[in-house]
mmCIF file of C-alpha atoms and ligand atoms in Angstrom:
data_model
loop_
_atom_site.group_PDB
_atom_site.id
_atom_site.type_symbol
_atom_site.label_atom_id
_atom_site.label_comp_id
_atom_site.label_asym_id
_atom_site.label_seq_id
_atom_site.Cartn_x
_atom_site.Cartn_y
_atom_site.Cartn_z
ATOM 1 C CA UNK X 1 0.000 0.000 0.000
ATOM 2 C CA UNK X 2 1.279 3.497 -0.898
ATOM 3 C CA UNK X 3 1.872 5.741 2.169
ATOM 4 C CA UNK X 4 -1.224 7.846 2.866
ATOM 5 C CA UNK X 5 -1.396 11.603 2.366
ATOM 6 C CA UNK X 6 0.238 13.428 5.292
ATOM 7 C CA UNK X 7 -1.073 16.911 4.534
ATOM 8 C CA UNK X 8 -2.939 18.922 1.916
ATOM 9 C CA UNK X 9 0.246 20.303 0.343
ATOM 10 C CA UNK X 10 0.922 16.807 -1.042
ATOM 11 C CA UNK X 11 -2.276 16.887 -3.152
ATOM 12 C CA UNK X 12 -0.669 18.244 -6.318
ATOM 13 C CA UNK X 13 2.160 15.708 -6.163
ATOM 14 C CA UNK X 14 -0.377 12.862 -5.887
ATOM 15 C CA UNK X 15 -2.388 14.337 -8.790
ATOM 16 C CA UNK X 16 0.758 14.301 -10.954
ATOM 17 C CA UNK X 17 2.281 11.017 -9.847
ATOM 18 C CA UNK X 18 -0.555 8.935 -8.349
ATOM 19 C CA UNK X 19 -1.720 6.602 -7.031
ATOM 20 C CA UNK X 20 -5.343 7.841 -6.892
ATOM 21 C CA UNK X 21 -6.458 9.006 -3.447
ATOM 22 C CA UNK X 22 -9.018 7.399 -1.117
ATOM 23 C CA UNK X 23 -11.511 9.616 0.703
ATOM 24 C CA UNK X 24 -14.211 8.507 3.166
ATOM 25 C CA UNK X 25 -16.745 10.366 5.247
ATOM 26 C CA UNK X 26 -16.441 10.247 9.033
ATOM 27 C CA UNK X 27 -18.825 11.734 11.559
ATOM 28 C CA UNK X 28 -17.679 10.410 14.936
ATOM 29 C CA UNK X 29 -14.625 9.512 17.022
ATOM 30 C CA UNK X 30 -14.418 5.700 16.606
ATOM 31 C CA UNK X 31 -15.005 5.686 12.851
ATOM 32 C CA UNK X 32 -12.586 8.562 12.248
ATOM 33 C CA UNK X 33 -9.893 6.914 14.368
ATOM 34 C CA UNK X 34 -10.268 3.550 12.607
ATOM 35 C CA UNK X 35 -10.181 5.163 9.138
ATOM 36 C CA UNK X 36 -7.166 7.321 9.997
ATOM 37 C CA UNK X 37 -5.317 4.300 11.383
ATOM 38 C CA UNK X 38 -6.280 2.255 8.293
ATOM 39 C CA UNK X 39 -4.535 4.838 6.092
ATOM 40 C CA UNK X 40 -7.413 6.577 4.299
ATOM 41 C CA UNK X 41 -5.909 9.635 2.588
ATOM 42 C CA UNK X 42 -8.550 12.230 3.450
ATOM 43 C CA UNK X 43 -11.577 12.337 5.759
ATOM 44 C CA UNK X 44 -14.719 14.320 4.999
ATOM 45 C CA UNK X 45 -17.110 15.390 7.735
ATOM 46 C CA UNK X 46 -19.871 15.550 5.144
ATOM 47 C CA UNK X 47 -23.285 17.065 5.727
ATOM 48 C CA UNK X 48 -24.515 13.611 4.659
ATOM 49 C CA UNK X 49 -24.305 13.103 8.428
ATOM 50 C CA UNK X 50 -27.834 14.540 8.428
ATOM 51 C CA UNK X 51 -29.140 11.351 6.811
ATOM 52 C CA UNK X 52 -26.508 8.834 7.902
ATOM 53 C CA UNK X 53 -26.471 9.542 11.642
ATOM 54 C CA UNK X 54 -29.242 12.044 12.456
ATOM 55 C CA UNK X 55 -32.214 10.565 10.569
ATOM 56 C CA UNK X 56 -32.972 13.688 8.511
ATOM 57 C CA UNK X 57 -34.568 13.250 5.064
ATOM 58 C CA UNK X 58 -31.808 15.201 3.247
ATOM 59 C CA UNK X 59 -28.904 17.562 3.953
ATOM 60 C CA UNK X 60 -30.955 20.778 4.001
ATOM 61 C CA UNK X 61 -31.723 20.444 7.729
ATOM 62 C CA UNK X 62 -28.061 20.277 8.736
ATOM 63 C CA UNK X 63 -26.852 23.289 10.752
ATOM 64 C CA UNK X 64 -23.485 24.853 11.575
ATOM 65 C CA UNK X 65 -23.869 23.644 15.169
ATOM 66 C CA UNK X 66 -24.206 20.033 13.948
ATOM 67 C CA UNK X 67 -21.179 20.381 11.670
ATOM 68 C CA UNK X 68 -19.084 21.889 14.483
ATOM 69 C CA UNK X 69 -20.133 19.133 16.928
ATOM 70 C CA UNK X 70 -19.165 16.327 14.523
ATOM 71 C CA UNK X 71 -16.024 18.053 13.211
ATOM 72 C CA UNK X 72 -14.740 18.352 16.797
ATOM 73 C CA UNK X 73 -15.394 14.629 17.432
ATOM 74 C CA UNK X 74 -13.499 13.661 14.269
ATOM 75 C CA UNK X 75 -10.645 16.044 15.130
ATOM 76 C CA UNK X 76 -10.189 14.377 18.536
ATOM 77 C CA UNK X 77 -9.728 11.034 16.756
ATOM 78 C CA UNK X 78 -7.437 11.891 13.866
ATOM 79 C CA UNK X 79 -3.651 12.069 14.087
ATOM 80 C CA UNK X 80 -2.719 12.201 10.380
ATOM 81 C CA UNK X 81 -5.457 12.398 7.726
ATOM 82 C CA UNK X 82 -6.423 15.924 6.668
ATOM 83 C CA UNK X 83 -10.041 16.633 7.673
ATOM 84 C CA UNK X 84 -12.429 18.440 5.315
ATOM 85 C CA UNK X 85 -15.724 19.774 6.748
ATOM 86 C CA UNK X 86 -18.849 20.794 4.895
ATOM 87 C CA UNK X 87 -20.354 24.248 5.128
ATOM 88 C CA UNK X 88 -24.050 23.354 5.440
ATOM 89 C CA UNK X 89 -27.085 24.732 3.565
ATOM 90 C CA UNK X 90 -27.542 28.510 3.910
ATOM 91 C CA UNK X 91 -24.184 28.887 5.736
ATOM 92 C CA UNK X 92 -22.382 30.652 2.862
ATOM 93 C CA UNK X 93 -24.842 33.060 1.247
ATOM 94 C CA UNK X 94 -22.388 35.976 1.256
ATOM 95 C CA UNK X 95 -18.558 36.035 1.221
ATOM 96 C CA UNK X 96 -18.596 37.430 4.790
ATOM 97 C CA UNK X 97 -20.907 34.679 6.070
ATOM 98 C CA UNK X 98 -18.910 31.992 4.223
ATOM 99 C CA UNK X 99 -15.641 33.180 5.771
ATOM 100 C CA UNK X 100 -17.076 33.521 9.298
ATOM 101 C CA UNK X 101 -18.524 29.999 9.155
ATOM 102 C CA UNK X 102 -15.379 28.560 7.532
ATOM 103 C CA UNK X 103 -13.413 29.975 10.496
ATOM 104 C CA UNK X 104 -15.810 28.284 12.945
ATOM 105 C CA UNK X 105 -15.212 24.906 11.246
ATOM 106 C CA UNK X 106 -11.449 25.451 11.333
ATOM 107 C CA UNK X 107 -11.673 26.311 15.057
ATOM 108 C CA UNK X 108 -13.567 23.034 15.556
ATOM 109 C CA UNK X 109 -10.714 21.159 13.864
ATOM 110 C CA UNK X 110 -11.199 21.208 10.094
ATOM 111 C CA UNK X 111 -8.114 21.447 7.881
ATOM 112 C CA UNK X 112 -10.218 22.497 4.863
ATOM 113 C CA UNK X 113 -13.833 23.473 4.199
ATOM 114 C CA UNK X 114 -16.152 22.534 1.338
ATOM 115 C CA UNK X 115 -19.205 24.202 -0.171
ATOM 116 C CA UNK X 116 -21.546 23.263 -3.014
ATOM 117 C CA UNK X 117 -21.599 25.366 -6.182
ATOM 118 C CA UNK X 118 -19.501 26.759 -9.034
ATOM 119 C CA UNK X 119 -19.158 30.118 -10.810
ATOM 120 C CA UNK X 120 -21.859 31.779 -8.649
ATOM 121 C CA UNK X 121 -19.853 31.123 -5.479
ATOM 122 C CA UNK X 122 -16.459 32.430 -6.581
ATOM 123 C CA UNK X 123 -16.672 35.499 -4.246
ATOM 124 C CA UNK X 124 -17.243 33.139 -1.280
ATOM 125 C CA UNK X 125 -14.341 30.923 -2.396
ATOM 126 C CA UNK X 126 -12.021 33.909 -2.793
ATOM 127 C CA UNK X 127 -12.911 35.125 0.726
ATOM 128 C CA UNK X 128 -12.122 31.688 2.223
ATOM 129 C CA UNK X 129 -8.928 31.097 0.247
ATOM 130 C CA UNK X 130 -7.817 34.717 0.769
ATOM 131 C CA UNK X 131 -7.970 34.121 4.539
ATOM 132 C CA UNK X 132 -5.585 31.185 4.159
ATOM 133 C CA UNK X 133 -8.200 28.457 4.666
ATOM 134 C CA UNK X 134 -7.791 25.504 2.270
ATOM 135 C CA UNK X 135 -10.933 25.109 0.167
ATOM 136 C CA UNK X 136 -12.645 22.149 -1.524
ATOM 137 C CA UNK X 137 -15.342 22.749 -4.160
ATOM 138 C CA UNK X 138 -18.312 20.524 -4.991
ATOM 139 C CA UNK X 139 -20.039 20.516 -8.386
ATOM 140 C CA UNK X 140 -22.306 18.199 -10.375
ATOM 141 C CA UNK X 141 -25.254 16.817 -8.467
ATOM 142 C CA UNK X 142 -25.599 19.063 -5.395
ATOM 143 C CA UNK X 143 -27.459 17.395 -2.501
ATOM 144 C CA UNK X 144 -28.200 20.772 -0.838
ATOM 145 C CA UNK X 145 -30.187 21.747 -3.984
ATOM 146 C CA UNK X 146 -32.359 18.602 -3.945
ATOM 147 C CA UNK X 147 -35.565 20.566 -3.301
ATOM 148 C CA UNK X 148 -34.934 23.186 -6.035
ATOM 149 C CA UNK X 149 -33.932 20.432 -8.495
ATOM 150 C CA UNK X 150 -36.826 18.101 -7.622
ATOM 151 C CA UNK X 151 -34.584 15.093 -6.864
ATOM 152 C CA UNK X 152 -31.046 13.760 -7.262
ATOM 153 C CA UNK X 153 -30.176 13.999 -10.972
ATOM 154 C CA UNK X 154 -27.037 12.919 -12.830
ATOM 155 C CA UNK X 155 -25.257 15.855 -14.523
ATOM 156 C CA UNK X 156 -23.367 16.344 -17.781
ATOM 157 C CA UNK X 157 -25.741 14.462 -20.069
ATOM 158 C CA UNK X 158 -26.045 17.291 -22.638
ATOM 159 C CA UNK X 159 -23.226 19.362 -24.240
ATOM 160 C CA UNK X 160 -24.634 22.468 -22.464
ATOM 161 C CA UNK X 161 -24.544 20.753 -19.062
ATOM 162 C CA UNK X 162 -21.026 19.427 -19.724
ATOM 163 C CA UNK X 163 -19.827 22.926 -20.681
ATOM 164 C CA UNK X 164 -21.426 24.430 -17.539
ATOM 165 C CA UNK X 165 -19.662 21.836 -15.344
ATOM 166 C CA UNK X 166 -16.333 22.597 -17.016
ATOM 167 C CA UNK X 167 -16.822 26.365 -16.531
ATOM 168 C CA UNK X 168 -17.703 25.798 -12.845
ATOM 169 C CA UNK X 169 -14.599 23.637 -12.357
ATOM 170 C CA UNK X 170 -12.322 26.155 -14.117
ATOM 171 C CA UNK X 171 -13.749 29.012 -12.017
ATOM 172 C CA UNK X 172 -13.191 27.161 -8.715
ATOM 173 C CA UNK X 173 -9.716 26.113 -9.843
ATOM 174 C CA UNK X 174 -8.831 29.709 -10.745
ATOM 175 C CA UNK X 175 -10.200 30.899 -7.365
ATOM 176 C CA UNK X 176 -7.737 28.606 -5.579
ATOM 177 C CA UNK X 177 -9.616 25.392 -4.741
ATOM 178 C CA UNK X 178 -7.241 22.671 -3.525
ATOM 179 C CA UNK X 179 -9.696 19.971 -4.606
ATOM 180 C CA UNK X 180 -13.153 19.693 -6.167
ATOM 181 C CA UNK X 181 -15.753 16.975 -5.561
ATOM 182 C CA UNK X 182 -17.383 15.874 -8.837
ATOM 183 C CA UNK X 183 -20.651 14.228 -7.811
ATOM 184 C CA UNK X 184 -22.875 12.099 -10.026
ATOM 185 C CA UNK X 185 -21.820 13.175 -13.501
ATOM 186 C CA UNK X 186 -21.102 11.490 -16.837
ATOM 187 C CA UNK X 187 -17.633 9.830 -16.504
ATOM 188 C CA UNK X 188 -16.190 11.437 -19.674
ATOM 189 C CA UNK X 189 -17.052 14.897 -18.343
ATOM 190 C CA UNK X 190 -15.366 14.140 -15.000
ATOM 191 C CA UNK X 191 -12.242 12.808 -16.767
ATOM 192 C CA UNK X 192 -12.083 15.869 -19.015
ATOM 193 C CA UNK X 193 -12.348 18.233 -16.008
ATOM 194 C CA UNK X 194 -9.666 16.206 -14.185
ATOM 195 C CA UNK X 195 -7.242 16.698 -17.111
ATOM 196 C CA UNK X 196 -7.965 20.413 -17.434
ATOM 197 C CA UNK X 197 -7.639 21.709 -13.864
ATOM 198 C CA UNK X 198 -4.813 22.001 -11.364
ATOM 199 C CA UNK X 199 -6.993 21.038 -8.359
ATOM 200 C CA UNK X 200 -7.408 17.410 -7.305
ATOM 201 C CA UNK X 201 -10.741 15.976 -8.451
ATOM 202 C CA UNK X 202 -12.633 13.752 -6.007
ATOM 203 C CA UNK X 203 -15.270 11.673 -7.775
ATOM 204 C CA UNK X 204 -18.433 10.072 -6.456
ATOM 205 C CA UNK X 205 -20.687 8.439 -9.016
ATOM 206 C CA UNK X 206 -18.484 10.058 -11.697
ATOM 207 C CA UNK X 207 -16.519 7.115 -13.100
ATOM 208 C CA UNK X 208 -12.929 6.113 -12.466
ATOM 209 C CA UNK X 209 -11.088 8.939 -14.242
ATOM 210 C CA UNK X 210 -10.797 11.305 -11.255
ATOM 211 C CA UNK X 211 -7.751 11.884 -9.020
ATOM 212 C CA UNK X 212 -9.574 10.534 -5.945
ATOM 213 C CA UNK X 213 -12.737 8.643 -5.036
ATOM 214 C CA UNK X 214 -14.976 9.499 -2.092
ATOM 215 C CA UNK X 215 -17.582 7.258 -0.528
ATOM 216 C CA UNK X 216 -19.995 7.699 2.351
ATOM 217 C CA UNK X 217 -18.636 5.379 5.061
ATOM 218 C CA UNK X 218 -22.048 3.852 5.774
ATOM 219 C CA UNK X 219 -22.341 2.813 2.095
ATOM 220 C CA UNK X 220 -18.889 1.179 2.228
ATOM 221 C CA UNK X 221 -19.538 -0.813 5.399
ATOM 222 C CA UNK X 222 -23.227 -1.587 4.871
ATOM 223 C CA UNK X 223 -24.314 0.375 7.936
ATOM 224 C CA UNK X 224 -27.344 2.078 6.339
ATOM 225 C CA UNK X 225 -29.304 -0.822 4.799
ATOM 226 C CA UNK X 226 -32.381 1.217 3.892
ATOM 227 C CA UNK X 227 -30.647 2.957 0.992
ATOM 228 C CA UNK X 228 -27.371 2.564 -0.878
ATOM 229 C CA UNK X 229 -26.577 4.382 -4.163
ATOM 230 C CA UNK X 230 -26.086 2.034 -7.134
ATOM 231 C CA UNK X 231 -22.416 3.023 -7.686
ATOM 232 C CA UNK X 232 -21.391 2.162 -4.078
ATOM 233 C CA UNK X 233 -19.949 -1.281 -3.384
ATOM 234 C CA UNK X 234 -20.499 -2.412 0.215
ATOM 235 C CA UNK X 235 -17.417 -4.252 1.498
ATOM 236 C CA UNK X 236 -18.958 -5.237 4.846
ATOM 237 C CA UNK X 237 -22.436 -5.850 6.299
ATOM 238 C CA UNK X 238 -22.294 -3.970 9.582
ATOM 239 C CA UNK X 239 -26.091 -3.630 9.760
ATOM 240 C CA UNK X 240 -26.523 -7.415 9.708
ATOM 241 C CA UNK X 241 -23.804 -7.786 12.385
ATOM 242 C CA UNK X 242 -25.510 -5.238 14.683
ATOM 243 C CA UNK X 243 -28.861 -7.022 14.275
ATOM 244 C CA UNK X 244 -27.255 -10.430 14.887
ATOM 245 C CA UNK X 245 -25.397 -9.260 18.029
ATOM 246 C CA UNK X 246 -28.528 -7.539 19.388
ATOM 247 C CA UNK X 247 -30.667 -10.673 18.832
ATOM 248 C CA UNK X 248 -28.008 -12.850 20.483
ATOM 249 C CA UNK X 249 -27.915 -10.471 23.474
ATOM 250 C CA UNK X 250 -31.718 -10.441 23.777
ATOM 251 C CA UNK X 251 -31.745 -14.249 23.786
ATOM 252 C CA UNK X 252 -28.946 -14.347 26.388
ATOM 253 C CA UNK X 253 -30.844 -11.871 28.628
ATOM 254 C CA UNK X 254 -33.995 -13.973 28.407
ATOM 255 C CA UNK X 255 -32.106 -17.195 29.198
ATOM 256 C CA UNK X 256 -30.719 -15.916 32.543
HETATM 257 O O1 LIG O 1 -21.783 15.148 2.494
HETATM 258 C C1 LIG O 1 -21.117 14.297 1.888
HETATM 259 O O2 LIG O 1 -20.937 13.157 2.341
HETATM 260 C C2 LIG O 1 -20.542 14.661 0.601
HETATM 261 C C3 LIG O 1 -19.997 13.560 -0.247
HETATM 262 C C4 LIG O 1 -21.107 12.777 -0.841
HETATM 263 C C5 LIG O 1 -19.066 14.064 -1.281
HETATM 264 O O3 LIG O 1 -20.537 15.802 0.248
#
């Protein structure tokens, strides 16, 4: 196994020379500690925590307080992997608000912050990067826009959509993004963006041509059996193990 990323300044070297990076979400101390010790390159305290650990229907109900609470738990666990934290819905409407909230995540322990959007958010990105806070973009399917978009839709299917994605990626790259998540888009579009920008691309549901892959931890370990996206391969069945252990315990209690 290649040595894992030690800090964000190694991103461009890994983009040039490989191997591709591994990124997983983490929301709590034990998971973050296990993933860090296993050698995952980067950890993302994603606002997917709203669904995966808080039982919300989507990410739009996630607040700054929730992100700070979970970022601090992950920080306490991690010795090496850089930690990226999401700015939640409505937390970056102006450059001033984006910077103030980015600072709160950094104080809680984030090494970098992420927000969803492209060209329209360049002023926010410039404010964050200008303050010396490493920034990660997120384009393609944007979970925080699920209500406006009427569902989770794959992007880049038409030449116009592909061009818009490229322009968003170029704008974030130019504004100083260290990395950009490319979520749920046509693989050729993601590969093209990866070749044309300096920032590290982190794909999810975007094919195999990106510099890194990110997965929601619960999808990887089979800990959220009620829904798993089609592109995610579960490599464990933690839900079945929890149910089995609980049933065994119930039986043991009753047999006393
Ligand atoms: O919140 C999250 O987990 C994310 C990933 C899906 C990229 O943003």
